[in-house]
Amino acid sequence: MINVWLFMGPPGCGKGTQANLVKSKFKDTVHLSTGDLLRAEIKSNSDFGLRVKSYVEQGKLVPDDLILDIFSRAVSSYNNISSVILDGFPRTLPQAKSLAAQCLDSSLNLSGALWFNISSDVIVKRASTRRVCINCGEIYNIITKRPSVDGVCDKCSGSVVHRKDDMESIILDRLTTYAHDTEPLRNFYSSANQLFDIDAEKDSVFVHDQILTILKKM
Ligand code: AMP
């Protein structure tokens, strides 16, 4: 059985950073970010990348059929893992239903959805200071976590940039999309008794401790 942990919440709530931290604490655990998979496809100029590029750059949701395709391909490529953290998937009700169906049909076991709660004001502020390595995806912040050399990733020496979809006008659109398409999934997981709330406005150490407490009980 592969335990599936969903890290859910609005864009910029810190779930990607926390997923990276948590992954290293649990044996045979992988972090699957649909956003990272899409950006890798775009970077490689694949046919798939060309089909999804404009959605990602404008902060719009990629159509469900394309997301389900890239998600299924990624999941089936893993061998000998015990847990997978899903970061940024599902984001719509059809995606959530498809994941539930895949869990019934396969060795995936949905352990729970951890919901990162944070206000829009804090997100807009965070997105304006967030920077990302375009090569390895490492996340920085120009106030709290600068790379040692400006614009250069400490881990891989890739370029550290302000993502187009973190610009204020786009982040506001992404928050509207989140409220419309993704927030309703709270009810979906709450009615299945699979919802666990996280206070994501606290500092990252405290957020991390909340997550570990929940995961250890699962
Ligand atoms: P993220 O890195 O999770 O913030 O995702 C970046 C962008 O990728 C989003 O704004 C969407 O354009 C696209 N994306 C990622 N995951 C999904 C998903 N599950 N459904 C639709 N679009 C997605």
PDB file of N, CA and C in Angstrom, residues 59-99:
ATOM      1  N   GLY A  59      -1.759  31.604 -14.814  1.00  0.00           N
ATOM      2  CA  GLY A  59      -2.313  31.248 -13.504  1.00  0.00           C
ATOM      3  C   GLY A  59      -3.686  30.605 -13.594  1.00  0.00           C
ATOM      4  N   LYS A  60      -4.035  30.061 -14.788  1.00  0.00           N
ATOM      5  CA  LYS A  60      -5.335  29.389 -14.940  1.00  0.00           C
ATOM      6  C   LYS A  60      -5.159  27.889 -14.725  1.00  0.00           C
ATOM      7  N   LEU A  61      -6.236  27.214 -14.342  1.00  0.00           N
ATOM      8  CA  LEU A  61      -6.124  25.774 -14.142  1.00  0.00           C
ATOM      9  C   LEU A  61      -5.962  25.073 -15.491  1.00  0.00           C
ATOM     10  N   VAL A  62      -5.065  24.115 -15.534  1.00  0.00           N
ATOM     11  CA  VAL A  62      -4.894  23.270 -16.720  1.00  0.00           C
ATOM     12  C   VAL A  62      -6.106  22.322 -16.758  1.00  0.00           C
ATOM     13  N   PRO A  63      -6.679  22.058 -17.959  1.00  0.00           N
ATOM     14  CA  PRO A  63      -7.867  21.202 -18.016  1.00  0.00           C
ATOM     15  C   PRO A  63      -7.647  19.847 -17.329  1.00  0.00           C
ATOM     16  N   ASP A  64      -8.731  19.344 -16.731  1.00  0.00           N
ATOM     17  CA  ASP A  64      -8.647  18.120 -15.924  1.00  0.00           C
ATOM     18  C   ASP A  64      -8.041  16.935 -16.695  1.00  0.00           C
ATOM     19  N   ASP A  65      -8.426  16.760 -17.974  1.00  0.00           N
ATOM     20  CA  ASP A  65      -7.936  15.555 -18.681  1.00  0.00           C
ATOM     21  C   ASP A  65      -6.411  15.570 -18.787  1.00  0.00           C
ATOM     22  N   LEU A  66      -5.830  16.758 -18.998  1.00  0.00           N
ATOM     23  CA  LEU A  66      -4.366  16.845 -19.114  1.00  0.00           C
ATOM     24  C   LEU A  66      -3.706  16.595 -17.758  1.00  0.00           C
ATOM     25  N   ILE A  67      -4.310  17.144 -16.702  1.00  0.00           N
ATOM     26  CA  ILE A  67      -3.748  16.949 -15.363  1.00  0.00           C
ATOM     27  C   ILE A  67      -3.832  15.481 -14.959  1.00  0.00           C
ATOM     28  N   LEU A  68      -4.953  14.850 -15.244  1.00  0.00           N
ATOM     29  CA  LEU A  68      -5.094  13.441 -14.851  1.00  0.00           C
ATOM     30  C   LEU A  68      -4.093  12.585 -15.604  1.00  0.00           C
ATOM     31  N   ASP A  69      -3.826  12.969 -16.852  1.00  0.00           N
ATOM     32  CA  ASP A  69      -2.843  12.237 -17.656  1.00  0.00           C
ATOM     33  C   ASP A  69      -1.444  12.347 -17.020  1.00  0.00           C
ATOM     34  N   ILE A  70      -1.012  13.568 -16.711  1.00  0.00           N
ATOM     35  CA  ILE A  70       0.349  13.739 -16.184  1.00  0.00           C
ATOM     36  C   ILE A  70       0.446  13.130 -14.774  1.00  0.00           C
ATOM     37  N   PHE A  71      -0.636  13.206 -14.010  1.00  0.00           N
ATOM     38  CA  PHE A  71      -0.622  12.633 -12.665  1.00  0.00           C
ATOM     39  C   PHE A  71      -0.483  11.102 -12.735  1.00  0.00           C
ATOM     40  N   SER A  72      -1.293  10.461 -13.586  1.00  0.00           N
ATOM     41  CA  SER A  72      -1.256   8.989 -13.662  1.00  0.00           C
ATOM     42  C   SER A  72       0.106   8.511 -14.141  1.00  0.00           C
ATOM     43  N   ARG A  73       0.675   9.236 -15.110  1.00  0.00           N
ATOM     44  CA  ARG A  73       2.007   8.837 -15.607  1.00  0.00           C
ATOM     45  C   ARG A  73       3.033   8.914 -14.475  1.00  0.00           C
ATOM     46  N   ALA A  74       2.959   9.990 -13.682  1.00  0.00           N
ATOM     47  CA  ALA A  74       3.946  10.153 -12.590  1.00  0.00           C
ATOM     48  C   ALA A  74       3.769   9.056 -11.556  1.00  0.00           C
ATOM     49  N   VAL A  75       2.540   8.802 -11.137  1.00  0.00           N
ATOM     50  CA  VAL A  75       2.312   7.815 -10.080  1.00  0.00           C
ATOM     51  C   VAL A  75       2.771   6.431 -10.525  1.00  0.00           C
ATOM     52  N   SER A  76       2.500   6.094 -11.793  1.00  0.00           N
ATOM     53  CA  SER A  76       2.853   4.733 -12.223  1.00  0.00           C
ATOM     54  C   SER A  76       4.367   4.566 -12.406  1.00  0.00           C
ATOM     55  N   SER A  77       5.118   5.689 -12.361  1.00  0.00           N
ATOM     56  CA  SER A  77       6.572   5.567 -12.538  1.00  0.00           C
ATOM     57  C   SER A  77       7.294   5.266 -11.215  1.00  0.00           C
ATOM     58  N   TYR A  78       6.585   5.315 -10.086  1.00  0.00           N
ATOM     59  CA  TYR A  78       7.257   5.094  -8.802  1.00  0.00           C
ATOM     60  C   TYR A  78       7.331   3.606  -8.452  1.00  0.00           C
ATOM     61  N   ASN A  79       8.509   3.203  -7.958  1.00  0.00           N
ATOM     62  CA  ASN A  79       8.678   1.822  -7.477  1.00  0.00           C
ATOM     63  C   ASN A  79       9.126   1.862  -6.029  1.00  0.00           C
ATOM     64  N   ASN A  80       8.671   0.903  -5.252  1.00  0.00           N
ATOM     65  CA  ASN A  80       9.138   0.744  -3.870  1.00  0.00           C
ATOM     66  C   ASN A  80       9.036   2.012  -3.019  1.00  0.00           C
ATOM     67  N   ILE A  81       7.921   2.682  -3.103  1.00  0.00           N
ATOM     68  CA  ILE A  81       7.759   3.826  -2.190  1.00  0.00           C
ATOM     69  C   ILE A  81       6.672   3.473  -1.174  1.00  0.00           C
ATOM     70  N   SER A  82       6.732   4.147  -0.002  1.00  0.00           N
ATOM     71  CA  SER A  82       5.695   3.842   0.994  1.00  0.00           C
ATOM     72  C   SER A  82       4.658   4.967   1.082  1.00  0.00           C
ATOM     73  N   SER A  83       5.073   6.191   0.745  1.00  0.00           N
ATOM     74  CA  SER A  83       4.123   7.309   0.822  1.00  0.00           C
ATOM     75  C   SER A  83       4.385   8.305  -0.301  1.00  0.00           C
ATOM     76  N   VAL A  84       3.321   8.990  -0.677  1.00  0.00           N
ATOM     77  CA  VAL A  84       3.487  10.072  -1.649  1.00  0.00           C
ATOM     78  C   VAL A  84       2.733  11.304  -1.130  1.00  0.00           C
ATOM     79  N   ILE A  85       3.434  12.445  -1.177  1.00  0.00           N
ATOM     80  CA  ILE A  85       2.786  13.707  -0.805  1.00  0.00           C
ATOM     81  C   ILE A  85       2.321  14.363  -2.101  1.00  0.00           C
ATOM     82  N   LEU A  86       1.025  14.581  -2.212  1.00  0.00           N
ATOM     83  CA  LEU A  86       0.516  15.257  -3.407  1.00  0.00           C
ATOM     84  C   LEU A  86       0.369  16.741  -3.099  1.00  0.00           C
ATOM     85  N   ASP A  87       1.089  17.542  -3.865  1.00  0.00           N
ATOM     86  CA  ASP A  87       1.124  18.991  -3.647  1.00  0.00           C
ATOM     87  C   ASP A  87       0.518  19.657  -4.884  1.00  0.00           C
ATOM     88  N   GLY A  88      -0.675  20.221  -4.721  1.00  0.00           N
ATOM     89  CA  GLY A  88      -1.307  20.903  -5.856  1.00  0.00           C
ATOM     90  C   GLY A  88      -2.226  20.002  -6.663  1.00  0.00           C
ATOM     91  N   PHE A  89      -2.489  18.830  -6.181  1.00  0.00           N
ATOM     92  CA  PHE A  89      -3.427  17.899  -6.830  1.00  0.00           C
ATOM     93  C   PHE A  89      -4.155  17.138  -5.734  1.00  0.00           C
ATOM     94  N   PRO A  90      -5.468  17.007  -5.756  1.00  0.00           N
ATOM     95  CA  PRO A  90      -6.402  17.524  -6.761  1.00  0.00           C
ATOM     96  C   PRO A  90      -6.729  19.006  -6.507  1.00  0.00           C
ATOM     97  N   ARG A  91      -7.196  19.663  -7.553  1.00  0.00           N
ATOM     98  CA  ARG A  91      -7.584  21.071  -7.417  1.00  0.00           C
ATOM     99  C   ARG A  91      -9.029  21.298  -7.846  1.00  0.00           C
ATOM    100  N   THR A  92      -9.682  20.275  -8.378  1.00  0.00           N
ATOM    101  CA  THR A  92     -11.089  20.401  -8.792  1.00  0.00           C
ATOM    102  C   THR A  92     -11.829  19.145  -8.322  1.00  0.00           C
ATOM    103  N   LEU A  93     -13.159  19.249  -8.321  1.00  0.00           N
ATOM    104  CA  LEU A  93     -13.945  18.087  -7.894  1.00  0.00           C
ATOM    105  C   LEU A  93     -13.732  16.877  -8.818  1.00  0.00           C
ATOM    106  N   PRO A  94     -13.742  17.059 -10.161  1.00  0.00           N
ATOM    107  CA  PRO A  94     -13.468  15.889 -11.010  1.00  0.00           C
ATOM    108  C   PRO A  94     -12.099  15.252 -10.710  1.00  0.00           C
ATOM    109  N   GLN A  95     -11.092  16.073 -10.407  1.00  0.00           N
ATOM    110  CA  GLN A  95      -9.769  15.496 -10.065  1.00  0.00           C
ATOM    111  C   GLN A  95      -9.857  14.713  -8.756  1.00  0.00           C
ATOM    112  N   ALA A  96     -10.583  15.253  -7.778  1.00  0.00           N
ATOM    113  CA  ALA A  96     -10.703  14.570  -6.479  1.00  0.00           C
ATOM    114  C   ALA A  96     -11.440  13.243  -6.656  1.00  0.00           C
ATOM    115  N   LYS A  97     -12.481  13.253  -7.496  1.00  0.00           N
ATOM    116  CA  LYS A  97     -13.248  12.018  -7.711  1.00  0.00           C
ATOM    117  C   LYS A  97     -12.404  10.990  -8.446  1.00  0.00           C
ATOM    118  N   SER A  98     -11.613  11.465  -9.403  1.00  0.00           N
ATOM    119  CA  SER A  98     -10.757  10.538 -10.148  1.00  0.00           C
ATOM    120  C   SER A  98      -9.699   9.929  -9.217  1.00  0.00           C
ATOM    121  N   LEU A  99      -9.140  10.749  -8.326  1.00  0.00           N
ATOM    122  CA  LEU A  99      -8.150  10.219  -7.377  1.00  0.00           C
ATOM    123  C   LEU A  99      -8.808   9.176  -6.471  1.00  0.00           C
TER     124      LEU A  99
END
